[in-house]
Coordinates of C-alpha atoms and ligand atoms in Angstrom, one line a residue:
M1 CA 0.0 0.0 0.0
N2 CA 1.3 3.5 -0.8
P3 CA 2.2 5.8 2.1
V4 CA -0.6 8.3 2.8
K5 CA 0.1 11.8 1.6
P6 CA -0.3 14.5 4.3
A7 CA -3.0 16.2 2.3
D8 CA -5.2 13.1 2.6
S9 CA -4.4 12.5 6.2
A10 CA -6.9 12.6 9.0
V11 CA -4.2 12.1 11.7
E12 CA -0.5 12.8 11.7
I13 CA 1.6 11.7 14.5
V14 CA 5.0 13.4 14.2
R15 CA 8.0 12.2 16.2
V16 CA 5.9 11.6 19.3
R17 CA 7.5 10.3 22.5
K18 CA 6.2 9.6 26.0
D19 CA 8.5 9.0 28.9
Y20 CA 7.2 7.8 32.2
G21 CA 9.9 8.8 34.7
G22 CA 12.9 6.9 33.4
A23 CA 10.9 4.4 31.4
V24 CA 9.9 4.8 27.7
G25 CA 6.2 4.4 27.0
V26 CA 6.4 5.4 23.3
A27 CA 9.7 6.2 21.6
D28 CA 9.8 8.6 18.7
V29 CA 6.8 7.3 16.7
S30 CA 5.7 8.9 13.4
L31 CA 2.6 7.7 11.6
T32 CA 0.1 9.1 9.1
V33 CA -3.5 7.8 9.0
G34 CA -5.4 8.5 5.9
R35 CA -9.0 9.8 5.8
G36 CA -11.4 6.9 6.1
E37 CA -8.7 4.5 6.9
F38 CA -9.0 1.7 9.5
V39 CA -5.6 1.4 11.2
T40 CA -4.8 -1.0 14.0
L41 CA -2.1 -0.6 16.7
L42 CA -1.0 -4.1 17.5
G43 CA 1.6 -5.5 19.9
P44 CA 2.2 -7.4 23.1
S45 CA 1.1 -6.0 26.5
G46 CA 3.1 -3.0 27.5
C47 CA 4.3 -2.1 23.9
G48 CA 2.8 1.4 24.1
K49 CA -0.5 1.0 22.2
S50 CA -2.7 2.6 24.8
T51 CA -0.2 5.3 25.5
L52 CA -0.1 6.3 21.8
L53 CA -3.9 6.2 21.5
G54 CA -4.1 8.3 24.7
M55 CA -1.9 10.9 23.2
I56 CA -4.1 11.1 20.1
A57 CA -7.2 11.4 22.3
G58 CA -5.5 13.9 24.6
F59 CA -5.6 12.0 27.8
V60 CA -1.8 11.5 27.8
T61 CA 0.5 14.5 27.2
P62 CA 3.5 13.7 24.9
T63 CA 7.0 14.3 26.2
A64 CA 7.9 15.4 22.6
G65 CA 6.3 15.6 19.2
K66 CA 3.1 16.7 17.6
I67 CA -0.4 15.3 17.0
I68 CA -2.2 16.8 14.0
V69 CA -5.9 16.0 13.5
D70 CA -7.5 17.1 10.2
G71 CA -4.7 19.5 9.5
A72 CA -4.8 21.2 12.9
D73 CA -2.1 20.8 15.6
V74 CA -4.1 19.5 18.6
T75 CA -1.1 18.6 20.8
N76 CA -2.1 21.1 23.5
I77 CA -5.8 21.0 23.0
E78 CA -8.1 19.4 25.6
P79 CA -9.6 16.0 24.7
F80 CA -13.2 17.1 24.4
R81 CA -12.3 19.8 21.9
R82 CA -10.5 17.4 19.6
D83 CA -13.7 16.1 17.8
I84 CA -12.6 12.5 18.6
G85 CA -15.0 9.7 19.4
M86 CA -13.6 7.0 21.8
V87 CA -14.7 3.5 22.9
F88 CA -12.9 1.6 25.7
Q89 CA -12.8 -2.0 26.8
S90 CA -15.0 -1.0 29.7
Y91 CA -17.9 0.7 28.0
A92 CA -18.0 3.6 30.5
L93 CA -21.7 4.2 29.8
F94 CA -23.8 6.2 32.3
P95 CA -25.6 3.5 34.3
H96 CA -28.4 5.7 35.5
M97 CA -29.4 6.8 32.0
N98 CA -31.3 4.9 29.4
V99 CA -30.0 4.0 26.0
F100 CA -31.4 7.1 24.2
D101 CA -29.9 9.5 26.8
N102 CA -26.6 7.8 26.7
V103 CA -26.4 8.1 22.9
A104 CA -27.8 11.7 23.1
F105 CA -25.2 12.9 25.7
G106 CA -22.6 14.3 23.4
L107 CA -25.1 16.1 21.2
R108 CA -26.8 17.7 24.2
M109 CA -23.4 18.8 25.5
R110 CA -22.9 20.5 22.2
K111 CA -26.2 22.2 22.7
L112 CA -27.8 21.0 19.5
P113 CA -31.5 21.8 18.9
K114 CA -33.8 19.1 20.4
A115 CA -35.2 18.0 17.1
E116 CA -31.8 17.5 15.6
V117 CA -30.7 15.5 18.7
E118 CA -33.7 13.3 18.3
A119 CA -33.1 12.7 14.6
E120 CA -29.4 12.0 14.9
V121 CA -29.9 9.7 17.9
R122 CA -32.6 7.7 16.0
R123 CA -30.3 7.4 12.9
V124 CA -27.4 6.0 14.9
I125 CA -29.6 3.8 17.1
E126 CA -31.0 2.2 13.9
M127 CA -27.5 1.9 12.4
M128 CA -26.3 0.0 15.5
K129 CA -29.4 -2.2 15.6
L130 CA -30.6 -0.9 18.9
G131 CA -34.1 0.0 17.7
G132 CA -36.7 -0.7 20.4
M133 CA -34.2 -0.5 23.3
E134 CA -34.2 3.3 23.6
D135 CA -35.8 3.3 27.1
R136 CA -33.8 0.5 28.6
R137 CA -31.3 1.1 31.3
V138 CA -27.7 0.2 30.6
R139 CA -27.9 -2.5 33.3
Q140 CA -30.6 -4.3 31.4
L141 CA -28.4 -4.8 28.3
S142 CA -26.1 -7.7 27.4
G143 CA -22.3 -7.0 27.0
G144 CA -22.7 -6.9 23.2
Q145 CA -25.6 -4.5 23.4
Q146 CA -23.7 -2.2 25.8
Q147 CA -20.8 -2.2 23.4
R148 CA -23.1 -1.2 20.6
V149 CA -24.5 1.7 22.7
A150 CA -20.9 2.8 23.5
L151 CA -20.1 2.8 19.7
A152 CA -23.4 4.7 19.0
R153 CA -22.5 7.3 21.6
A154 CA -19.0 7.7 20.1
I155 CA -20.2 8.0 16.4
V156 CA -23.3 10.2 16.9
I157 CA -21.2 13.3 17.3
R158 CA -19.7 12.6 13.8
P159 CA -16.2 12.7 15.1
K160 CA -13.2 13.4 12.9
V161 CA -11.6 10.2 14.2
L162 CA -12.9 7.2 16.1
L163 CA -10.5 5.6 18.6
L164 CA -11.2 2.1 19.8
D165 CA -9.2 0.7 22.7
E166 CA -9.7 -3.1 22.9
P167 CA -13.4 -2.6 22.6
L168 CA -14.2 -6.3 22.1
S169 CA -11.9 -7.8 24.8
A170 CA -14.7 -8.1 27.4
L171 CA -16.9 -10.1 25.1
D172 CA -17.0 -13.9 24.8
K173 CA -15.6 -15.5 21.7
N174 CA -18.8 -15.8 19.6
L175 CA -19.9 -12.3 20.4
R176 CA -16.4 -11.0 19.5
A177 CA -16.6 -12.6 16.1
Q178 CA -20.0 -11.1 15.5
M179 CA -18.9 -7.7 16.7
Q180 CA -15.9 -7.8 14.3
F181 CA -18.4 -8.1 11.5
E182 CA -20.4 -5.2 12.9
L183 CA -17.4 -3.0 13.3
S184 CA -16.4 -3.7 9.8
D185 CA -19.9 -2.9 8.6
L186 CA -20.0 0.3 10.6
H187 CA -16.7 1.4 9.1
R188 CA -18.0 0.7 5.6
K189 CA -21.2 2.6 6.2
T190 CA -19.7 5.7 8.0
G191 CA -16.3 5.9 6.3
L192 CA -15.0 7.1 9.7
T193 CA -11.2 7.2 10.1
T194 CA -10.7 4.6 12.8
I195 CA -7.7 3.8 15.0
F196 CA -8.1 0.5 16.8
V197 CA -6.0 -1.0 19.6
T198 CA -5.7 -4.7 20.1
H199 CA -3.2 -7.4 21.1
D200 CA -5.3 -9.9 19.2
Q201 CA -3.6 -10.5 15.8
G202 CA -6.6 -12.3 14.4
E203 CA -8.8 -9.2 15.1
A204 CA -6.1 -6.9 13.6
L205 CA -5.8 -9.0 10.4
S206 CA -9.5 -9.3 9.8
L207 CA -10.4 -5.6 10.4
S208 CA -7.6 -3.4 9.3
D209 CA -6.6 -1.5 6.1
R210 CA -3.1 -1.2 7.7
I211 CA -1.6 -2.6 10.9
V212 CA 1.1 -0.8 13.0
V213 CA 3.1 -3.5 14.8
M214 CA 4.7 -2.2 18.0
N215 CA 7.1 -3.6 20.5
R216 CA 8.7 -1.8 23.5
G217 CA 7.4 1.6 22.5
E218 CA 8.7 1.3 18.9
V219 CA 7.0 0.8 15.6
H220 CA 8.4 -2.3 13.8
Q221 CA 6.3 -2.3 10.7
V222 CA 3.3 -0.5 9.1
A223 CA 1.6 -2.5 6.4
A224 CA -1.6 -4.1 5.0
P225 CA -2.5 -7.4 6.7
I226 CA -1.5 -9.6 3.7
E227 CA 1.8 -7.8 3.3
L228 CA 2.6 -8.2 7.0
Y229 CA 1.8 -11.9 6.9
R230 CA 3.8 -12.6 3.7
T231 CA 6.7 -10.2 4.1
P232 CA 7.3 -9.3 7.8
A233 CA 10.1 -6.8 8.1
N234 CA 11.9 -8.6 10.9
G235 CA 11.9 -11.6 13.2
F236 CA 9.7 -9.9 15.8
V237 CA 6.9 -9.2 13.2
A238 CA 7.3 -12.7 11.7
S239 CA 6.9 -14.3 15.1
F240 CA 4.1 -12.0 16.3
I241 CA 1.8 -12.3 13.2
G242 CA 0.5 -15.8 12.8
E243 CA 2.3 -19.0 13.6
I244 CA 5.8 -19.4 12.2
N245 CA 8.8 -21.7 12.5
A246 CA 12.2 -20.1 12.9
L247 CA 15.1 -22.1 11.4
P248 CA 18.6 -21.7 12.6
A249 CA 20.8 -19.1 10.8
G250 CA 22.3 -20.2 7.5
R251 CA 24.2 -19.1 4.4
Y252 CA 22.2 -17.8 1.4
E253 CA 23.6 -19.1 -1.9
I254 CA 22.9 -18.4 -5.5
D255 CA 23.5 -21.2 -8.0
G256 CA 22.3 -20.2 -11.5
E257 CA 18.5 -20.3 -11.5
Q258 CA 18.5 -21.9 -8.0
M259 CA 18.9 -20.5 -4.5
A260 CA 19.9 -22.4 -1.5
L261 CA 20.0 -22.1 2.3
A262 CA 23.0 -24.0 3.7
L263 CA 22.2 -24.9 7.3
P264 CA 25.4 -26.0 9.2
G265 CA 25.0 -29.5 10.5
I266 CA 21.6 -30.0 8.8
G267 CA 22.1 -29.7 5.1
R268 CA 21.0 -27.5 2.1
L269 CA 17.5 -26.4 1.3
T270 CA 16.9 -25.3 -2.3
A271 CA 14.3 -23.5 -4.3
A272 CA 13.9 -21.6 -7.6
L273 CA 15.7 -18.2 -7.4
R274 CA 13.3 -15.6 -6.0
P275 CA 13.9 -12.3 -7.8
E276 CA 12.4 -10.3 -4.9
L277 CA 15.2 -11.4 -2.5
Q278 CA 18.0 -8.9 -2.6
F279 CA 20.7 -10.8 -0.8
G280 CA 24.1 -11.5 -2.3
H281 CA 25.7 -14.9 -2.4
G282 CA 27.1 -15.8 1.0
T283 CA 24.7 -13.6 3.1
D284 CA 24.0 -14.8 6.7
V285 CA 20.2 -15.2 6.8
R286 CA 17.4 -16.7 8.8
A287 CA 14.5 -18.5 7.3
F288 CA 11.0 -18.4 8.8
L289 CA 8.4 -20.9 7.6
R290 CA 4.6 -20.9 8.2
P291 CA 3.2 -24.2 9.5
E292 CA 1.3 -24.6 6.2
H293 CA 4.7 -24.6 4.4
V294 CA 6.2 -27.4 6.5
V295 CA 4.3 -30.5 5.2
P296 CA 4.6 -34.2 5.7
A297 CA 6.8 -35.5 2.8
E298 CA 5.2 -37.7 0.1
G299 CA 7.0 -40.7 -1.4
T300 CA 10.5 -41.8 -0.4
E301 CA 12.7 -39.3 -2.3
G302 CA 12.8 -35.6 -2.6
A303 CA 14.6 -32.3 -1.8
N304 CA 14.3 -30.2 1.4
R305 CA 13.5 -33.0 3.7
V306 CA 14.1 -33.3 7.4
T307 CA 13.2 -36.1 9.7
G308 CA 12.1 -35.9 13.3
V309 CA 9.9 -37.3 16.1
V310 CA 6.3 -36.3 16.6
T311 CA 5.9 -34.8 20.1
A312 CA 2.3 -33.6 20.0
H313 CA -0.9 -33.2 17.9
V314 CA -3.3 -30.3 18.4
Y315 CA -6.6 -31.1 16.7
Q316 CA -8.4 -27.9 15.7
G317 CA -11.4 -29.2 13.7
S318 CA -10.7 -28.3 10.1
H319 CA -6.9 -29.0 10.6
T320 CA -4.3 -30.4 12.9
I321 CA -1.2 -28.7 14.2
T322 CA 1.6 -31.3 14.7
R323 CA 4.8 -30.6 16.6
V324 CA 8.0 -32.4 15.5
A325 CA 11.4 -32.4 17.2
V326 CA 14.1 -32.2 14.5
E327 CA 17.8 -32.6 15.5
G328 CA 19.7 -29.4 14.8
I329 CA 16.6 -27.4 14.3
G330 CA 14.4 -27.9 17.4
L331 CA 10.6 -28.0 17.3
L332 CA 8.8 -27.5 14.0
E333 CA 5.1 -27.1 13.6
T334 CA 3.2 -28.5 10.6
R335 CA -0.4 -27.7 9.8
V336 CA -2.3 -30.3 7.9
T337 CA -6.0 -30.4 6.8
G338 CA -8.2 -33.0 8.7
A339 CA -7.2 -35.4 11.4
D340 CA -5.5 -38.3 9.6
I341 CA -2.0 -37.3 10.7
I342 CA -3.0 -38.2 14.3
T343 CA -3.5 -41.9 13.5
T344 CA -0.9 -42.2 10.7
T345 CA 2.0 -40.8 12.7
P346 CA 1.1 -41.0 16.5
V347 CA 3.1 -39.2 19.1
G348 CA 6.6 -40.8 19.4
S349 CA 6.7 -42.0 15.8
T350 CA 9.1 -40.7 13.1
I351 CA 8.0 -38.3 10.4
T352 CA 9.7 -36.8 7.4
L353 CA 8.8 -33.2 6.6
T354 CA 9.3 -31.1 3.4
L355 CA 10.4 -27.5 4.1
D356 CA 9.1 -25.2 1.3
L357 CA 12.0 -22.8 1.0
G358 CA 10.3 -21.2 -2.0
R359 CA 7.7 -19.7 0.4
A360 CA 9.9 -19.0 3.4
V361 CA 10.4 -15.5 4.8
L362 CA 14.1 -14.9 4.6
L363 CA 15.7 -12.2 6.7
R364 CA 19.2 -11.0 7.0
N365 CA 20.6 -12.4 10.3
G366 CA 21.5 -9.9 13.0
Ligands
ATP1 N1 0.9 6.0 34.0 C1 2.0 5.3 33.8 N2 3.1 5.4 34.6 C2 4.2 4.7 34.4 N3 4.4 3.9 33.4 C3 3.3 3.7 32.5 C4 2.1 4.4 32.7 N4 1.3 4.0 31.7 C5 2.0 3.1 31.0 N5 3.2 2.9 31.4 C6 4.3 2.0 30.9 O1 4.5 2.4 29.5 C7 4.6 1.2 28.7 C8 3.5 1.2 27.7 O2 2.2 1.0 28.3 P1 0.8 0.9 27.5 O3 -0.2 0.8 28.5 O4 0.8 2.0 26.5 O5 1.0 -0.5 26.7 P2 -0.1 -1.3 26.0 O6 0.6 -1.8 24.7 O7 -1.4 -0.5 25.8 O8 -0.3 -2.5 27.0 P3 -1.7 -3.4 27.3 O9 -2.0 -4.2 26.1 O10 -1.2 -4.2 28.4 O11 -2.7 -2.4 27.6 C9 4.5 0.0 29.7 O12 5.9 -0.4 30.0 C10 3.8 0.6 30.9 O13 4.3 -0.1 32.1

């Protein structure tokens, strides 16, 4: 995906930093979010996602840098003057008010005429499928319904940006899946620029136009979901997005139309030369292989084979993840459709795997 030009940008984060005493919360982050874009901040606990979102919202004051929303520098502007809608993990609804009044709150604060408040609240209540629940108290709603009210309350003010901080994490698995569809639908209907925070990579992959992968206060990669999965920029991103097997470091070799990875003590893996790889012959590299690219070998002969002992099967309905201990490599995970592998190669038996170097992620070592 092309970088967003500042002219099309809804939010610009310019060299922003947040120190907490001696500790770094967010370190020198720059990011441009395009108008109408759905961008997710993804990373492990403590990586700085909430701090960054808090700085965009205005609840957290940056130690350095600027936050620009819709062309205006809002770094020193109070949160409620930033025209930003926000939904948290805890819905933070007003328990003593009914659904209608919760949704109407922001419009009444802005002193909109009564008829306009009425019309806008009705529009959003319909959009969030809350019709008929206007008079109910928040306590009388399920978790999913409460989260829809929180979303309705955030979008009714027609914010310039919608910020969502782990809004689905309090919901059970089925409801989460349903709310993911609803969020996606809401984004399509409203076209609202949305910044979403999660540590759930599945959620990030399914909802986002672009994902910002963070670790220890730093941005490691900003890319579309498919690009992140296929071409992670470094070992952290490769390991954090989806399952992946890391092979030991080896030597990258070019041999005519073929490329090879020479793994000391293990052997050579080969594949057709991949023009997108820019390494020179002899580069020290590491290969990362998705479990779907490590498959039980067929027949008795073939290239790129390793043999190991099955240590576990994890049956997952449509497929099975099998762990294999391979000498010199460690544990490899293979992902196979169905459950046959559980009976054909039980735990403790020997299995030969083919490593598809042609699809591996190759990164310079170190
Ligand atoms: N008020 C604070 N005072 C001191 N340190 C803080 C404060 N808030 C956050 N931190 C630290 O800053 C770092 C980033 O925290 P932050 O809450 O932004 O991470 P996160 O990615 O949102 O984590 P989680 O997914 O657990 O919410 C962490 O090391 C955290 O301990």
